[in-house]
PDB file of C-alpha atoms in Angstrom:
ATOM      1  CA  MET A  27     -88.311 176.777 -55.007  1.00 53.00           C
ATOM      2  CA  LEU A  28     -85.445 177.138 -52.561  1.00 62.00           C
ATOM      3  CA  ASP A  29     -83.179 180.142 -52.810  1.00 79.00           C
ATOM      4  CA  LYS A  30     -79.486 179.510 -53.195  1.00 88.00           C
ATOM      5  CA  MET A  31     -77.375 180.216 -50.171  1.00 89.00           C
ATOM      6  CA  LYS A  32     -73.711 181.081 -50.013  1.00 93.00           C
ATOM      7  CA  ILE A  33     -71.372 179.266 -47.638  1.00 92.00           C
ATOM      8  CA  TYR A  34     -70.781 182.542 -45.826  1.00 94.00           C
ATOM      9  CA  GLU A  35     -74.514 182.988 -45.223  1.00 94.00           C
ATOM     10  CA  LEU A  36     -74.877 179.521 -43.756  1.00 91.00           C
ATOM     11  CA  LEU A  37     -71.856 180.044 -41.512  1.00 93.00           C
ATOM     12  CA  GLN A  38     -73.104 183.453 -40.398  1.00 95.00           C
ATOM     13  CA  PHE A  39     -76.580 182.083 -39.669  1.00 94.00           C
ATOM     14  CA  ASN A  40     -75.147 179.283 -37.514  1.00 93.00           C
ATOM     15  CA  LYS A  41     -72.131 181.123 -36.094  1.00 95.00           C
ATOM     16  CA  GLU A  42     -73.089 180.868 -32.398  1.00 94.00           C
ATOM     17  CA  PHE A  43     -73.909 177.191 -32.672  1.00 93.00           C
ATOM     18  CA  LEU A  44     -70.700 176.436 -34.580  1.00 92.00           C
ATOM     19  CA  LYS A  45     -68.685 178.411 -32.041  1.00 92.00           C
ATOM     20  CA  ARG A  46     -70.143 176.280 -29.236  1.00 90.00           C
ATOM     21  CA  LEU A  47     -69.314 173.089 -31.131  1.00 91.00           C
ATOM     22  CA  CYS A  48     -65.718 174.223 -31.612  1.00 90.00           C
ATOM     23  CA  PHE A  49     -65.387 175.259 -27.969  1.00 88.00           C
ATOM     24  CA  ALA A  50     -66.621 171.822 -26.898  1.00 87.00           C
ATOM     25  CA  GLY A  51     -64.221 170.060 -29.276  1.00 86.00           C
ATOM     26  CA  ILE A  52     -67.002 168.601 -31.404  1.00 90.00           C
ATOM     27  CA  LYS A  53     -66.409 168.172 -35.111  1.00 90.00           C
ATOM     28  CA  PRO A  54     -69.431 168.967 -37.303  1.00 88.00           C
ATOM     29  CA  GLU A  55     -69.082 165.624 -39.102  1.00 91.00           C
ATOM     30  CA  ASP A  56     -69.767 163.807 -35.819  1.00 93.00           C
ATOM     31  CA  TYR A  57     -73.474 164.198 -36.644  1.00 94.00           C
ATOM     32  CA  ARG A  58     -73.064 161.035 -38.737  1.00 95.00           C
ATOM     33  CA  TYR A  59     -72.992 158.925 -35.579  1.00 97.00           C
ATOM     34  CA  ALA A  60     -76.053 160.366 -33.824  1.00 97.00           C
ATOM     35  CA  ASP A  61     -78.376 157.632 -35.143  1.00 98.00           C
ATOM     36  CA  LEU A  62     -75.866 154.911 -34.248  1.00 98.00           C
ATOM     37  CA  PHE A  63     -75.665 156.211 -30.676  1.00 98.00           C
ATOM     38  CA  ALA A  64     -79.457 156.444 -30.408  1.00 98.00           C
ATOM     39  CA  ASP A  65     -79.657 152.800 -31.527  1.00 98.00           C
ATOM     40  CA  TYR A  66     -77.010 151.883 -28.949  1.00 98.00           C
ATOM     41  CA  GLU A  67     -78.943 153.560 -26.127  1.00 98.00           C
ATOM     42  CA  ARG A  68     -82.225 151.930 -27.195  1.00 98.00           C
ATOM     43  CA  LEU A  69     -80.720 148.440 -27.406  1.00 98.00           C
ATOM     44  CA  SER A  70     -78.961 148.970 -24.080  1.00 98.00           C
ATOM     45  CA  ARG A  71     -82.249 150.002 -22.412  1.00 98.00           C
ATOM     46  CA  GLU A  72     -83.839 146.879 -23.886  1.00 98.00           C
ATOM     47  CA  GLY A  73     -81.281 144.811 -21.976  1.00 98.00           C
ATOM     48  CA  GLU A  74     -79.034 143.683 -24.839  1.00 98.00           C
ATOM     49  CA  LYS A  75     -75.395 142.951 -23.999  1.00 98.00           C
ATOM     50  CA  LYS A  76     -72.811 145.457 -25.176  1.00 97.00           C
ATOM     51  CA  THR A  77     -70.905 142.969 -27.341  1.00 98.00           C
ATOM     52  CA  TYR A  78     -74.126 142.034 -29.170  1.00 98.00           C
ATOM     53  CA  ILE A  79     -75.057 145.705 -29.610  1.00 98.00           C
ATOM     54  CA  VAL A  80     -71.630 146.569 -31.000  1.00 98.00           C
ATOM     55  CA  ALA A  81     -71.667 143.672 -33.474  1.00 98.00           C
ATOM     56  CA  THR A  82     -75.198 144.563 -34.594  1.00 98.00           C
ATOM     57  CA  LEU A  83     -74.396 148.250 -35.062  1.00 98.00           C
ATOM     58  CA  ALA A  84     -71.124 147.525 -36.871  1.00 98.00           C
ATOM     59  CA  ASP A  85     -73.066 145.431 -39.361  1.00 98.00           C
ATOM     60  CA  LYS A  86     -75.935 147.929 -39.675  1.00 98.00           C
ATOM     61  CA  TYR A  87     -73.700 150.971 -40.214  1.00 97.00           C
ATOM     62  CA  GLY A  88     -70.947 149.236 -42.190  1.00 98.00           C
ATOM     63  CA  ILE A  89     -68.120 150.125 -39.814  1.00 97.00           C
ATOM     64  CA  SER A  90     -65.767 148.073 -37.665  1.00 98.00           C
ATOM     65  CA  GLU A  91     -66.658 146.982 -34.161  1.00 98.00           C
ATOM     66  CA  ARG A  92     -63.628 148.947 -32.921  1.00 98.00           C
ATOM     67  CA  LYS A  93     -65.102 152.099 -34.495  1.00 97.00           C
ATOM     68  CA  VAL A  94     -68.469 151.447 -32.827  1.00 98.00           C
ATOM     69  CA  TYR A  95     -66.756 151.154 -29.429  1.00 98.00           C
ATOM     70  CA  SER A  96     -64.892 154.384 -30.181  1.00 97.00           C
ATOM     71  CA  VAL A  97     -68.080 156.231 -31.178  1.00 97.00           C
ATOM     72  CA  ILE A  98     -69.929 155.018 -28.070  1.00 97.00           C
ATOM     73  CA  SER A  99     -67.089 156.149 -25.844  1.00 96.00           C
ATOM     74  CA  TYR A 100     -66.773 159.526 -27.584  1.00 94.00           C
ATOM     75  CA  LEU A 101     -70.482 160.371 -27.614  1.00 95.00           C
ATOM     76  CA  SER A 102     -70.915 159.263 -23.989  1.00 95.00           C
ATOM     77  CA  ARG A 103     -68.509 161.883 -22.653  1.00 91.00           C
ATOM     78  CA  GLU A 104     -69.859 164.789 -20.666  1.00 88.00           C
ATOM     79  CA  LEU A 105     -68.998 168.274 -21.838  1.00 82.00           C
ATOM     80  CA  ASP A 106     -67.272 170.565 -19.368  1.00 74.00           C
ATOM     81  CA  CYS A 107     -68.843 173.575 -21.076  1.00 62.00           C
ATOM     82  CA  CYS A 108     -72.305 172.324 -20.143  1.00 55.00           C
ATOM     83  CA  LYS A 109     -71.612 171.813 -16.449  1.00 52.00           C
ATOM     84  CA  SER A 110     -72.666 174.440 -13.972  1.00 45.00           C
ATOM     85  CA  ARG A 111     -70.108 177.164 -13.443  1.00 43.00           C
ATOM     86  CA  ALA A 112     -71.662 178.411 -10.229  1.00 40.00           C
ATOM     87  CA  VAL A 113     -69.256 179.523  -7.533  1.00 41.00           C
ATOM     88  CA  GLY A 114     -69.366 177.707  -4.202  1.00 40.00           C
TER      89      GLY A 114
END
């Protein structure tokens, strides 16, 4: 049987990770689109055209094609916090 956990305990346990998400400007609810983006990358590698991929994913995930384009654009961005900060 699982023990109950308080919100505070979950936040405390994941504090460093959550801090990094906030610093990078990532909202925790963005996790909902991880599978959609993985499907996009797979279909793209398989040679499908972007318009076909977007229409397919919009239907599969029950969202508009505009939202799919938005998600693809958002999740494709590189994070400045992950780039090398070496001097020189």
